[in-house]
Amino acid sequence: MAMSANIMNASQQPLLRAQGLNIEIAGRHVLEQIDLDLMRGEIVTIVGPNGSGKSTLLRALIGAIEPTSGHVRQASGLRIGYVPQRLHIDPTLPLTVRRFFNLPGRHSRQAIDDALARAGIEGRGETPMTGLSGGQFQRALMARALLDNPDVLMLDEASQGLDQTGTADFYRQIEEVRNTVGCAVLMVSHDLHVVMRAADRVICLNHHICCQGLPEAVSAAPEYRALFGSVDEEALALFRHDPHHHPHGGHEHHGAEFHQTEHDDAQ
Amino acid sequence: MLNDFMIRALFAGLGVVLAAAPLGCFVVWRRMAFFGAATAHAAVLGVALSLAMSISVFVGVLAISLLMAIMVTLLSNRGYAMDTLLGVMAHASLAFGLVAVSFVTDVRIDLMAYLFGDILAVGRSDLAIIWGGAGLVLLLTMWRWQALLLSTVSEDLAYAQGVNPQREALILTLSLAIVVAVAIKVVGVLLIAALLIIPAAAARLISRTPERMALGAAAIGAFSVAAGLWGSWHLDTPTGPTIVCAAAILFALLSVIARPLSARFAR
Ligand SMILES: Nc1ncnc2c1ncn2[C@@H]1O[C@H](COP(=O)(O)OP(=O)(O)OP(=O)(O)O)[C@@H](O)[C@H]1O
Ligand SMILES: [Mg+2]
């Protein structure tokens, strides 16, 4: 945390800035008045229900969707590592993993082999992309996104379908690049309790930004609770669970106390 | 001893298939087969126009094909169902073209020559135009190769890495119009799409990377031209269709051979 704070202070200019972003698709407001700054070295997680516009926001930030109004500004020469939520590669296109990694910039054989090894798919360079399993495919996408030393990593549910070690590696890699390279990470995730642990800032999105801030603050905010309330009780309990505070807490007692703390936090 | 016109025919055919090879790969990968056919069919309208205005057939066809390609692209961006739309436009333009040609009464033209090509009648100036156009298309696709490929894999990945897939699509559209304009003399409007798709589809069976598929398509196309010329000379058959037949036979042979072959490689 101290490390990331330093990096953040070092450069005041945001890597990426969205101002007053509005996006209409087929006459429906998908995104309304989005203001967003992404600073070097921070991990920002977007949470929100299905169809709330998370992927649309990411695609607008990379320039794939022209906003109806408002604008997106990228720092000049910004390198983005993007992992889309879905990627379909047509089976008529013969594309090995290595060839895919060499798009659009070329990389040395060694660099790609190393990236594959780090991603846990060692020796898969000559495998066609269509021949990878779902989880291997996600690992390959992530490895490719990291290959260019990006300034910003944009991950749209990039940990979907990963096994346990894969998920652990995934979050370790994110921490690592943030700490060593100092790149910013903007990710979409439905894995609420991991989000609450790994993020510096959480944005709760439901077509507009409902609330944002430190994970603790967001999880206590009424807007967030309105969206995730009942589903999230357990995740929150896991996150908040601190054995020192209630070592012998019985079930009913525990619940009551929990509510009490929650109430205090909100104020 | 080969006749002079046979040599010219050979070179005309080679020019077309060399340009058609990489372009045909993109047509296959991007599922633009019908798009290619529609653009080619519109060329008949271009023929009628050039005869009526007594301008070069090459220029008239290029203009109309380009117009058609751009119109279809714009309409499809508006969300019309692509295959139905292309079906309507391809056959409508073919029909209007045929009707329009019949209005040009003062010029007696052999409609068959435009529908099925007249490769044996290729003159020196035709050869210059064919190789000029083919060279331009080859240069364009080679220059933009990486960006075209990335845009084909995923438009979003392209945007994220600073490649504008719409610009790349425009380059393909332009190349397609040029190929149609130069190929009309060789195989005629009805079979241009075949020359784009069949060599690429055949090469897919034996390729592991996009580059090999493009090279394979060029080789298969070149062989088909030679075999088609030879066949039509000996069997006294129409040359353009014979070339396409040769390509189709190659495709069939490769699909029989390639399956056990690829199975052996996979082991
Ligand atoms: N190409 C499109 N055409 C029409 N509507 C679209 C398109 N893309 C997105 N939408 C609409 O925009 C809204 C937001 O979609 P988006 O994919 O951004 O949601 P999301 O938050 O990423 O959802 P999920 O959690 O399911 O991935 C949805 O209501 C969707 O129907
Ligand atoms: Mg999404």
Coordinates of C-alpha atoms and ligand atoms in Angstrom, one line a residue:
Chain A
M1 CA 0.0 0.0 0.0
A2 CA 2.8 2.4 1.0
M3 CA 4.5 1.6 -2.3
S4 CA 1.4 2.3 -4.4
A5 CA 0.8 5.6 -2.5
N6 CA 4.3 6.7 -3.5
I7 CA 3.8 5.9 -7.1
M8 CA 0.5 7.7 -7.1
N9 CA 2.1 10.8 -5.6
A10 CA 5.0 10.7 -8.0
S11 CA 2.8 11.4 -11.1
Q12 CA -0.2 13.7 -10.7
Q13 CA -1.5 13.3 -14.2
P14 CA -4.0 10.5 -14.6
L15 CA -3.1 7.9 -17.2
L16 CA -6.7 7.8 -18.3
R17 CA -9.5 10.2 -17.7
A18 CA -13.2 10.0 -18.6
Q19 CA -15.3 13.1 -18.3
G20 CA -19.1 13.3 -18.4
L21 CA -19.2 10.1 -20.4
N22 CA -22.6 9.2 -21.8
I23 CA -23.2 6.2 -24.0
E24 CA -26.5 5.3 -25.7
I25 CA -26.8 2.0 -27.6
A26 CA -29.9 1.5 -29.6
G27 CA -31.7 4.4 -27.9
R28 CA -31.0 3.1 -24.4
H29 CA -28.8 4.9 -21.9
V30 CA -26.1 2.3 -21.1
L31 CA -23.8 4.8 -19.3
E32 CA -24.6 8.1 -17.8
Q33 CA -22.3 10.9 -16.7
I34 CA -19.3 8.8 -15.9
D35 CA -16.3 10.6 -14.5
L36 CA -13.3 8.5 -13.9
D37 CA -9.6 9.1 -13.3
L38 CA -7.1 6.3 -13.4
M39 CA -3.7 7.0 -11.7
R40 CA -0.5 5.2 -12.1
G41 CA -0.1 2.3 -9.7
E42 CA -3.7 2.0 -8.5
I43 CA -5.9 -1.1 -8.7
V44 CA -9.5 -0.1 -9.4
T45 CA -12.2 -2.7 -9.5
I46 CA -15.6 -2.1 -11.1
V47 CA -18.5 -4.1 -9.7
G48 CA -22.1 -4.1 -10.8
P49 CA -24.9 -6.5 -11.8
N50 CA -25.1 -8.1 -15.3
G51 CA -25.9 -5.6 -18.0
S52 CA -24.9 -2.6 -15.9
G53 CA -22.5 -1.3 -18.5
K54 CA -19.1 -2.5 -17.1
S55 CA -17.8 -4.0 -20.3
T56 CA -19.2 -1.0 -22.2
L57 CA -17.3 1.3 -20.0
L58 CA -14.0 -0.5 -20.6
R59 CA -14.6 -0.6 -24.3
A60 CA -15.3 3.1 -24.3
L61 CA -12.0 3.7 -22.4
I62 CA -10.0 1.9 -25.0
G63 CA -11.7 3.8 -27.7
A64 CA -13.8 1.1 -29.2
I65 CA -17.1 2.9 -28.6
E66 CA -17.6 6.5 -29.5
P67 CA -19.4 8.2 -26.6
T68 CA -22.7 9.9 -27.3
S69 CA -21.3 12.8 -25.3
G70 CA -18.4 13.5 -23.0
H71 CA -14.9 12.3 -23.7
V72 CA -12.1 9.9 -22.8
R73 CA -8.5 11.2 -22.7
Q74 CA -5.5 8.8 -22.7
A75 CA -2.1 9.9 -21.6
S76 CA 0.0 10.2 -24.8
G77 CA 1.7 6.9 -25.8
L78 CA -0.4 5.0 -23.3
R79 CA 0.1 1.3 -23.6
I80 CA -3.0 -0.7 -22.7
G81 CA -3.1 -4.4 -22.0
Y82 CA -6.7 -5.4 -22.5
V83 CA -8.3 -8.7 -21.7
P84 CA -11.8 -8.8 -23.2
Q85 CA -14.7 -10.6 -21.5
R86 CA -15.2 -12.7 -24.6
L87 CA -13.0 -13.4 -27.6
H88 CA -14.0 -15.6 -30.4
I89 CA -11.3 -16.7 -32.8
D90 CA -12.7 -18.0 -36.1
P91 CA -11.7 -21.6 -36.7
T92 CA -10.8 -20.7 -40.3
L93 CA -8.0 -18.5 -39.0
P94 CA -5.0 -20.7 -38.2
L95 CA -3.4 -18.9 -35.2
T96 CA -0.9 -20.4 -32.9
V97 CA -0.5 -19.0 -29.4
R98 CA 2.9 -17.6 -30.4
R99 CA 1.5 -16.0 -33.5
F100 CA -1.2 -14.4 -31.4
F101 CA 1.3 -13.0 -29.0
N102 CA 3.2 -11.5 -31.9
L103 CA 0.2 -9.2 -32.8
P104 CA 0.7 -6.4 -33.4
G105 CA 4.2 -6.1 -32.1
R106 CA 6.8 -8.8 -32.5
H107 CA 8.5 -10.4 -29.5
S108 CA 11.5 -12.6 -29.1
R109 CA 11.0 -16.3 -28.9
Q110 CA 12.4 -16.3 -25.4
A111 CA 10.1 -13.5 -24.2
I112 CA 7.1 -15.4 -25.3
D113 CA 8.3 -18.7 -23.8
D114 CA 8.9 -16.9 -20.5
A115 CA 5.5 -15.3 -20.6
L116 CA 3.9 -18.7 -21.2
A117 CA 5.8 -20.3 -18.4
R118 CA 4.7 -17.5 -16.0
A119 CA 1.1 -18.0 -17.1
G120 CA 1.3 -21.7 -16.3
I121 CA 0.9 -22.8 -19.9
E122 CA 4.5 -23.7 -20.6
G123 CA 5.3 -25.1 -24.0
R124 CA 2.0 -24.1 -25.5
G125 CA 3.5 -21.7 -28.1
E126 CA 2.7 -23.9 -31.1
T127 CA -0.8 -24.8 -30.0
P128 CA -3.6 -23.2 -32.0
M129 CA -5.6 -20.7 -30.0
T130 CA -8.7 -22.7 -30.8
G131 CA -7.1 -25.8 -29.2
L132 CA -6.8 -24.3 -25.7
S133 CA -9.2 -25.0 -22.9
G134 CA -11.3 -22.2 -21.5
G135 CA -8.9 -21.6 -18.6
Q136 CA -5.8 -21.9 -20.7
F137 CA -7.3 -19.4 -23.1
Q138 CA -7.8 -16.9 -20.3
R139 CA -4.3 -17.5 -19.1
A140 CA -3.0 -16.9 -22.6
L141 CA -5.0 -13.6 -22.9
M142 CA -3.6 -12.4 -19.6
A143 CA -0.1 -13.3 -20.5
R144 CA -0.4 -11.5 -23.8
A145 CA -1.8 -8.4 -22.1
L146 CA 1.2 -8.4 -19.8
L147 CA 3.8 -8.9 -22.6
D148 CA 4.0 -5.3 -23.7
N149 CA 4.8 -3.8 -20.2
P150 CA 1.5 -2.0 -20.3
D151 CA 0.8 1.3 -18.4
V152 CA -2.8 0.2 -17.9
L153 CA -4.2 -3.3 -17.5
M154 CA -7.9 -3.5 -18.3
L155 CA -9.3 -6.9 -17.3
D156 CA -12.9 -7.7 -18.1
E157 CA -13.7 -10.7 -15.8
A158 CA -10.2 -12.0 -16.7
S159 CA -10.2 -14.6 -14.0
Q160 CA -13.3 -16.4 -15.3
G161 CA -12.8 -20.2 -15.6
L162 CA -9.4 -20.2 -13.8
D163 CA -8.7 -23.0 -11.4
Q164 CA -7.7 -22.3 -7.9
T165 CA -4.0 -21.9 -8.5
G166 CA -4.8 -20.0 -11.7
T167 CA -6.9 -17.5 -9.7
A168 CA -4.2 -17.2 -7.0
D169 CA -1.6 -16.6 -9.7
F170 CA -3.9 -14.1 -11.4
Y171 CA -4.2 -11.8 -8.3
R172 CA -0.5 -12.3 -7.5
Q173 CA 0.4 -11.2 -11.0
I174 CA -1.7 -8.1 -10.7
E175 CA -0.1 -7.1 -7.4
E176 CA 3.3 -7.8 -8.9
V177 CA 3.0 -5.7 -12.0
R178 CA 1.5 -2.9 -10.0
N179 CA 4.4 -3.0 -7.6
T180 CA 7.2 -3.6 -10.0
V181 CA 6.1 -1.8 -13.2
G182 CA 3.8 0.5 -11.4
C183 CA 1.0 0.0 -14.0
A184 CA -2.6 0.8 -13.2
V185 CA -5.1 -1.9 -13.1
L186 CA -8.8 -1.5 -14.0
M187 CA -10.7 -4.7 -13.7
V188 CA -14.3 -5.9 -13.7
S189 CA -15.0 -8.7 -11.3
H190 CA -18.0 -10.5 -9.8
D191 CA -15.8 -12.1 -7.1
L192 CA -16.8 -9.7 -4.4
H193 CA -14.7 -10.8 -1.5
V194 CA -11.6 -11.0 -3.6
V195 CA -12.4 -7.5 -5.0
M196 CA -12.7 -6.2 -1.5
R197 CA -9.2 -7.5 -0.6
A198 CA -7.3 -6.7 -3.7
A199 CA -8.5 -3.3 -4.8
D200 CA -7.4 0.2 -3.8
R201 CA -10.6 1.6 -5.0
V202 CA -14.0 0.1 -5.9
I203 CA -16.4 1.6 -8.3
C204 CA -20.0 0.4 -8.0
L205 CA -21.6 0.8 -11.4
N206 CA -25.2 0.5 -12.5
H207 CA -25.4 2.6 -15.7
H208 CA -24.1 5.5 -13.5
I209 CA -21.5 5.4 -10.8
C210 CA -23.5 4.6 -7.7
C211 CA -20.7 5.0 -5.3
Q212 CA -16.9 4.7 -5.2
G213 CA -14.0 4.7 -2.8
L214 CA -12.1 2.5 -0.5
P215 CA -13.5 -1.1 -0.4
E216 CA -14.6 -0.7 3.2
A217 CA -16.5 2.5 2.5
V218 CA -18.1 1.2 -0.6
S219 CA -19.2 -2.1 0.9
A220 CA -20.9 0.0 3.7
A221 CA -22.6 2.4 1.3
P222 CA -26.4 2.1 1.0
E223 CA -26.2 2.3 -2.8
Y224 CA -23.9 -0.7 -2.8
R225 CA -26.0 -2.6 -0.3
A226 CA -29.1 -1.9 -2.4
L227 CA -27.4 -3.7 -5.3
F228 CA -25.6 -6.5 -3.5
G229 CA -27.1 -6.4 -0.1
S230 CA -28.5 -9.9 0.5
V231 CA -26.0 -11.7 -1.8
D232 CA -23.1 -10.0 -0.2
E233 CA -23.7 -10.6 3.5
E234 CA -21.5 -13.7 3.5
A235 CA -18.7 -12.2 1.4
L236 CA -18.7 -9.2 3.7
A237 CA -18.7 -11.3 6.8
L238 CA -15.6 -13.2 5.4
F239 CA -13.9 -9.9 4.6
R240 CA -14.6 -8.4 8.0
H241 CA -14.0 -11.5 10.0
D242 CA -11.4 -10.6 12.6
P243 CA -10.9 -13.3 15.3
H244 CA -9.5 -10.8 17.8
H245 CA -12.6 -8.8 18.1
H246 CA -15.1 -11.6 18.8
P247 CA -13.1 -14.7 19.8
H248 CA -16.1 -16.5 21.4
G249 CA -18.9 -14.9 19.6
G250 CA -22.0 -17.2 19.4
H251 CA -24.1 -17.2 16.3
E252 CA -26.8 -14.7 17.3
H253 CA -24.4 -12.6 19.1
H254 CA -22.1 -12.4 16.2
G255 CA -24.9 -11.4 13.9
A256 CA -26.0 -8.6 16.1
E257 CA -22.6 -7.2 16.7
F258 CA -21.9 -7.3 13.0
H259 CA -24.9 -5.2 12.3
Q260 CA -23.8 -2.7 14.9
T261 CA -20.3 -2.2 13.4
E262 CA -21.9 -1.9 10.0
H263 CA -24.1 0.9 11.3
D264 CA -21.2 2.8 12.9
D265 CA -19.2 2.6 9.7
A266 CA -21.9 4.0 7.6
Q267 CA -22.0 7.2 9.6
Chain B
M1 CA 5.9 -24.0 -78.1
L2 CA 3.6 -21.7 -76.1
N3 CA 1.6 -19.1 -78.0
D4 CA 2.0 -15.5 -77.1
F5 CA -1.6 -15.2 -76.0
M6 CA -1.1 -18.2 -73.8
I7 CA 1.8 -16.5 -72.0
R8 CA -0.2 -13.3 -71.6
A9 CA -3.1 -15.4 -70.2
L10 CA -0.8 -17.1 -67.8
F11 CA 0.7 -13.9 -66.5
A12 CA -2.7 -12.3 -66.2
G13 CA -4.0 -15.3 -64.2
L14 CA -0.9 -15.3 -62.0
G15 CA -1.3 -11.6 -61.2
V16 CA -4.9 -12.0 -60.2
V17 CA -4.4 -15.1 -58.0
L18 CA -1.3 -13.6 -56.2
A19 CA -3.3 -10.5 -55.2
A20 CA -6.4 -12.6 -54.4
A21 CA -4.5 -15.0 -52.1
P22 CA -3.9 -12.8 -49.0
L23 CA -7.2 -10.9 -49.7
G24 CA -9.1 -14.2 -50.0
C25 CA -7.7 -15.3 -46.6
F26 CA -9.2 -12.2 -45.0
V27 CA -12.5 -12.8 -46.9
V28 CA -12.6 -16.3 -45.4
W29 CA -11.4 -15.3 -41.9
R30 CA -13.8 -12.4 -41.7
R31 CA -16.7 -14.3 -43.2
M32 CA -17.0 -11.9 -46.1
A33 CA -17.6 -14.4 -48.8
F34 CA -21.0 -13.1 -49.7
F35 CA -19.6 -9.6 -49.5
G36 CA -17.0 -10.5 -52.1
A37 CA -19.7 -12.0 -54.3
A38 CA -21.9 -8.9 -54.0
T39 CA -19.1 -6.6 -54.9
A40 CA -18.2 -8.7 -57.9
H41 CA -21.8 -8.9 -59.1
A42 CA -22.1 -5.2 -59.0
A43 CA -19.3 -5.0 -61.5
V44 CA -21.7 -5.8 -64.3
L45 CA -23.3 -2.5 -63.6
G46 CA -19.9 -1.0 -63.9
V47 CA -19.4 -2.6 -67.3
A48 CA -22.7 -1.2 -68.6
L49 CA -21.7 2.2 -67.3
S50 CA -18.3 2.3 -68.9
L51 CA -19.7 1.1 -72.2
A52 CA -22.4 3.8 -72.1
M53 CA -19.9 6.5 -71.2
S54 CA -17.2 5.0 -73.3
I55 CA -14.6 5.0 -70.5
S56 CA -12.2 2.2 -69.6
V57 CA -14.1 -0.8 -68.3
F58 CA -11.5 -1.1 -65.5
V59 CA -12.3 2.4 -64.2
G60 CA -16.1 1.9 -64.4
V61 CA -15.9 -1.5 -62.6
L62 CA -13.6 -0.1 -60.0
A63 CA -15.9 2.8 -59.3
I64 CA -19.1 0.7 -59.0
S65 CA -17.5 -2.1 -57.0
L66 CA -16.0 0.4 -54.6
L67 CA -19.4 2.2 -54.3
M68 CA -21.1 -1.1 -53.7
A69 CA -18.6 -2.2 -51.1
I70 CA -18.8 1.0 -49.2
M71 CA -22.6 1.1 -49.3
V72 CA -22.8 -2.4 -47.9
T73 CA -20.3 -1.6 -45.2
L74 CA -22.3 1.5 -44.2
L75 CA -25.6 -0.3 -44.2
S76 CA -24.3 -3.2 -42.2
N77 CA -23.0 -0.8 -39.6
R78 CA -26.6 0.4 -39.2
G79 CA -27.5 -3.1 -38.0
Y80 CA -29.3 -4.6 -41.0
A81 CA -29.0 -8.4 -41.3
M82 CA -25.9 -8.7 -43.4
D83 CA -26.6 -11.9 -45.4
T84 CA -30.1 -10.9 -46.5
L85 CA -28.9 -7.4 -47.4
L86 CA -26.0 -8.7 -49.4
G87 CA -28.3 -11.2 -51.1
V88 CA -30.6 -8.4 -52.2
M89 CA -27.9 -6.1 -53.3
A90 CA -25.8 -8.7 -55.1
H91 CA -28.6 -10.0 -57.3
A92 CA -30.2 -6.7 -57.7
S93 CA -27.1 -5.1 -59.0
L94 CA -26.4 -8.1 -61.3
A95 CA -29.9 -7.9 -62.7
F96 CA -29.8 -4.1 -63.2
G97 CA -26.4 -4.5 -64.7
L98 CA -27.6 -7.0 -67.2
V99 CA -30.6 -4.9 -68.1
A100 CA -28.4 -1.8 -68.4
V101 CA -25.9 -3.5 -70.7
S102 CA -28.8 -4.4 -73.0
F103 CA -29.5 -0.7 -73.4
V104 CA -26.1 0.0 -74.8
T105 CA -27.2 -1.1 -78.3
D106 CA -24.6 0.6 -80.4
V107 CA -21.9 -1.6 -79.0
R108 CA -22.2 -5.2 -79.7
I109 CA -20.6 -6.9 -76.7
D110 CA -20.2 -10.4 -75.7
L111 CA -21.9 -10.5 -72.4
M112 CA -20.3 -13.9 -71.7
A113 CA -16.9 -12.3 -71.7
Y114 CA -17.8 -10.3 -68.7
L115 CA -19.8 -12.9 -66.9
F116 CA -17.2 -15.7 -67.3
G117 CA -14.0 -13.8 -68.3
D118 CA -12.0 -13.9 -71.5
I119 CA -8.5 -14.6 -70.3
L120 CA -7.2 -15.6 -73.7
A121 CA -8.0 -12.2 -75.1
V122 CA -5.9 -10.3 -72.6
G123 CA -3.8 -7.7 -74.3
R124 CA -0.6 -6.0 -73.3
S125 CA -2.4 -3.0 -71.8
D126 CA -4.7 -5.3 -69.9
L127 CA -1.7 -7.1 -68.5
A128 CA -0.2 -3.8 -67.3
I129 CA -3.5 -2.9 -65.6
I130 CA -3.8 -6.3 -64.0
W131 CA -0.3 -6.3 -62.6
G132 CA -0.6 -2.7 -61.6
G133 CA -3.7 -3.4 -59.6
A134 CA -2.5 -6.7 -58.2
G135 CA 0.8 -5.1 -57.2
L136 CA -1.1 -2.4 -55.4
V137 CA -3.3 -4.8 -53.5
L138 CA -0.3 -7.0 -52.6
L139 CA 1.6 -3.9 -51.3
L140 CA -1.5 -2.7 -49.3
T141 CA -2.1 -6.1 -47.6
M142 CA 1.6 -6.6 -46.9
W143 CA 2.0 -3.1 -45.5
R144 CA -1.0 -3.4 -43.2
W145 CA -0.6 -7.2 -42.5
Q146 CA -0.1 -7.1 -38.7
A147 CA -2.8 -4.5 -38.2
L148 CA -5.3 -6.3 -40.5
L149 CA -4.7 -9.5 -38.7
L150 CA -5.2 -8.0 -35.3
S151 CA -8.4 -6.3 -36.4
T152 CA -9.6 -9.6 -37.7
V153 CA -8.8 -11.5 -34.5
S154 CA -10.6 -8.8 -32.4
E155 CA -11.6 -5.2 -33.1
D156 CA -11.5 -4.5 -29.4
L157 CA -7.9 -5.8 -29.0
A158 CA -7.0 -3.6 -32.0
Y159 CA -8.5 -0.5 -30.5
A160 CA -6.7 -1.2 -27.2
Q161 CA -3.4 -1.3 -29.0
G162 CA -3.9 1.8 -31.1
V163 CA -5.0 0.1 -34.4
N164 CA -8.2 1.5 -35.9
P165 CA -10.0 -1.6 -37.3
Q166 CA -12.4 0.6 -39.3
R167 CA -9.5 2.0 -41.3
E168 CA -8.2 -1.5 -41.8
A169 CA -11.6 -2.7 -43.0
L170 CA -11.6 0.2 -45.5
I171 CA -8.3 -1.0 -46.8
L172 CA -9.7 -4.5 -47.4
T173 CA -12.8 -3.0 -49.1
L174 CA -10.6 -1.0 -51.4
S175 CA -8.4 -4.0 -52.2
L176 CA -11.5 -6.1 -52.9
A177 CA -12.8 -3.5 -55.4
I178 CA -9.4 -3.4 -57.1
V179 CA -9.2 -7.2 -57.3
V180 CA -12.7 -7.4 -58.8
A181 CA -11.8 -4.7 -61.4
V182 CA -8.6 -6.6 -62.5
A183 CA -10.1 -10.1 -62.3
I184 CA -13.2 -9.4 -64.5
K185 CA -11.2 -10.0 -67.6
V186 CA -9.7 -13.2 -66.3
V187 CA -12.6 -15.1 -64.7
G188 CA -15.6 -12.8 -65.1
V189 CA -17.9 -11.4 -62.4
L190 CA -19.6 -14.7 -61.6
L191 CA -16.4 -16.5 -60.6
I192 CA -14.3 -13.8 -59.0
A193 CA -15.5 -14.8 -55.5
A194 CA -14.4 -18.4 -56.3
L195 CA -10.9 -17.3 -57.0
L196 CA -10.8 -15.5 -53.6
I197 CA -12.3 -18.2 -51.5
I198 CA -11.3 -21.6 -53.0
P199 CA -7.5 -21.2 -52.8
A200 CA -7.7 -19.8 -49.3
A201 CA -10.1 -22.5 -48.1
A202 CA -7.8 -25.2 -49.6
A203 CA -4.7 -23.6 -48.0
R204 CA -6.4 -23.6 -44.6
L205 CA -6.3 -27.4 -44.6
I206 CA -2.6 -27.4 -44.6
S207 CA -1.6 -24.3 -42.7
R208 CA -0.8 -23.6 -39.0
T209 CA -0.2 -19.8 -39.3
P210 CA -1.9 -17.0 -41.2
E211 CA 1.2 -16.4 -43.3
R212 CA 1.5 -19.9 -44.5
M213 CA -2.2 -19.9 -45.4
A214 CA -1.7 -16.8 -47.5
L215 CA 1.4 -18.3 -49.2
G216 CA -0.4 -21.6 -49.6
A217 CA -3.4 -19.8 -51.2
A218 CA -1.0 -18.1 -53.7
A219 CA 0.6 -21.4 -54.6
I220 CA -2.7 -23.2 -55.0
G221 CA -4.0 -20.3 -57.0
A222 CA -1.0 -20.2 -59.3
F223 CA -1.2 -24.0 -59.8
S224 CA -4.9 -23.7 -60.7
V225 CA -4.2 -21.0 -63.3
A226 CA -1.6 -23.2 -64.9
A227 CA -3.6 -26.3 -64.8
G228 CA -6.8 -24.5 -65.9
L229 CA -5.0 -23.0 -69.0
W230 CA -3.5 -26.4 -69.8
G231 CA -6.9 -28.1 -69.3
S232 CA -8.9 -25.6 -71.4
W233 CA -6.3 -25.9 -74.2
H234 CA -6.6 -29.6 -74.4
L235 CA -10.2 -30.1 -73.6
D236 CA -11.4 -27.0 -75.5
T237 CA -13.3 -25.7 -72.5
P238 CA -13.9 -22.0 -71.4
T239 CA -10.7 -21.0 -69.6
G240 CA -12.0 -19.0 -66.6
P241 CA -14.4 -21.8 -65.4
T242 CA -11.7 -24.4 -66.0
I243 CA -9.3 -22.5 -63.7
V244 CA -11.9 -22.5 -61.0
C245 CA -12.6 -26.2 -61.6
A246 CA -8.8 -26.9 -61.1
A247 CA -8.9 -25.0 -57.8
A248 CA -12.0 -26.8 -56.7
I249 CA -10.4 -30.2 -57.5
L250 CA -7.3 -29.2 -55.6
F251 CA -9.5 -28.3 -52.6
A252 CA -11.2 -31.6 -52.8
L253 CA -7.9 -33.5 -53.0
L254 CA -6.4 -31.6 -50.1
S255 CA -9.4 -32.2 -47.9
V256 CA -9.0 -35.9 -48.4
I257 CA -5.2 -35.8 -47.9
A258 CA -5.0 -33.2 -45.1
R259 CA -7.1 -35.1 -42.6
P260 CA -4.8 -38.1 -42.0
L261 CA -1.9 -35.7 -42.4
S262 CA -3.0 -33.3 -39.7
A263 CA -3.9 -36.2 -37.5
R264 CA -0.3 -37.5 -37.8
F265 CA 1.0 -34.0 -36.9
A266 CA -1.2 -33.8 -33.9
R267 CA 0.2 -37.0 -32.4
Ligands
LIG1 N1 -23.7 -4.1 -29.1 C1 -24.8 -3.9 -28.3 N2 -26.0 -3.7 -28.9 C2 -27.0 -3.5 -28.1 N3 -27.0 -3.4 -26.8 C3 -25.8 -3.6 -26.2 C4 -24.6 -3.8 -26.9 N4 -23.6 -3.9 -26.1 C5 -24.1 -3.8 -24.9 N5 -25.4 -3.6 -24.9 C6 -26.3 -3.3 -23.8 O1 -25.7 -2.5 -22.9 C7 -25.9 -2.9 -21.6 C8 -24.6 -3.0 -20.8 O2 -23.8 -4.1 -21.4 P1 -22.4 -4.5 -20.8 O3 -21.9 -5.6 -21.7 O4 -21.6 -3.3 -20.7 O5 -22.8 -5.1 -19.4 P2 -21.9 -5.7 -18.3 O6 -22.0 -4.8 -17.1 O7 -20.5 -5.9 -18.8 O8 -22.6 -7.1 -18.0 P3 -22.0 -8.5 -17.6 O9 -21.7 -8.5 -16.1 O10 -23.0 -9.4 -18.0 O11 -20.7 -8.7 -18.4 C9 -26.7 -4.1 -21.6 O12 -28.0 -3.8 -21.2 C10 -26.6 -4.6 -23.0 O13 -27.8 -5.1 -23.4
MG2 MG -19.4 -7.5 -19.2

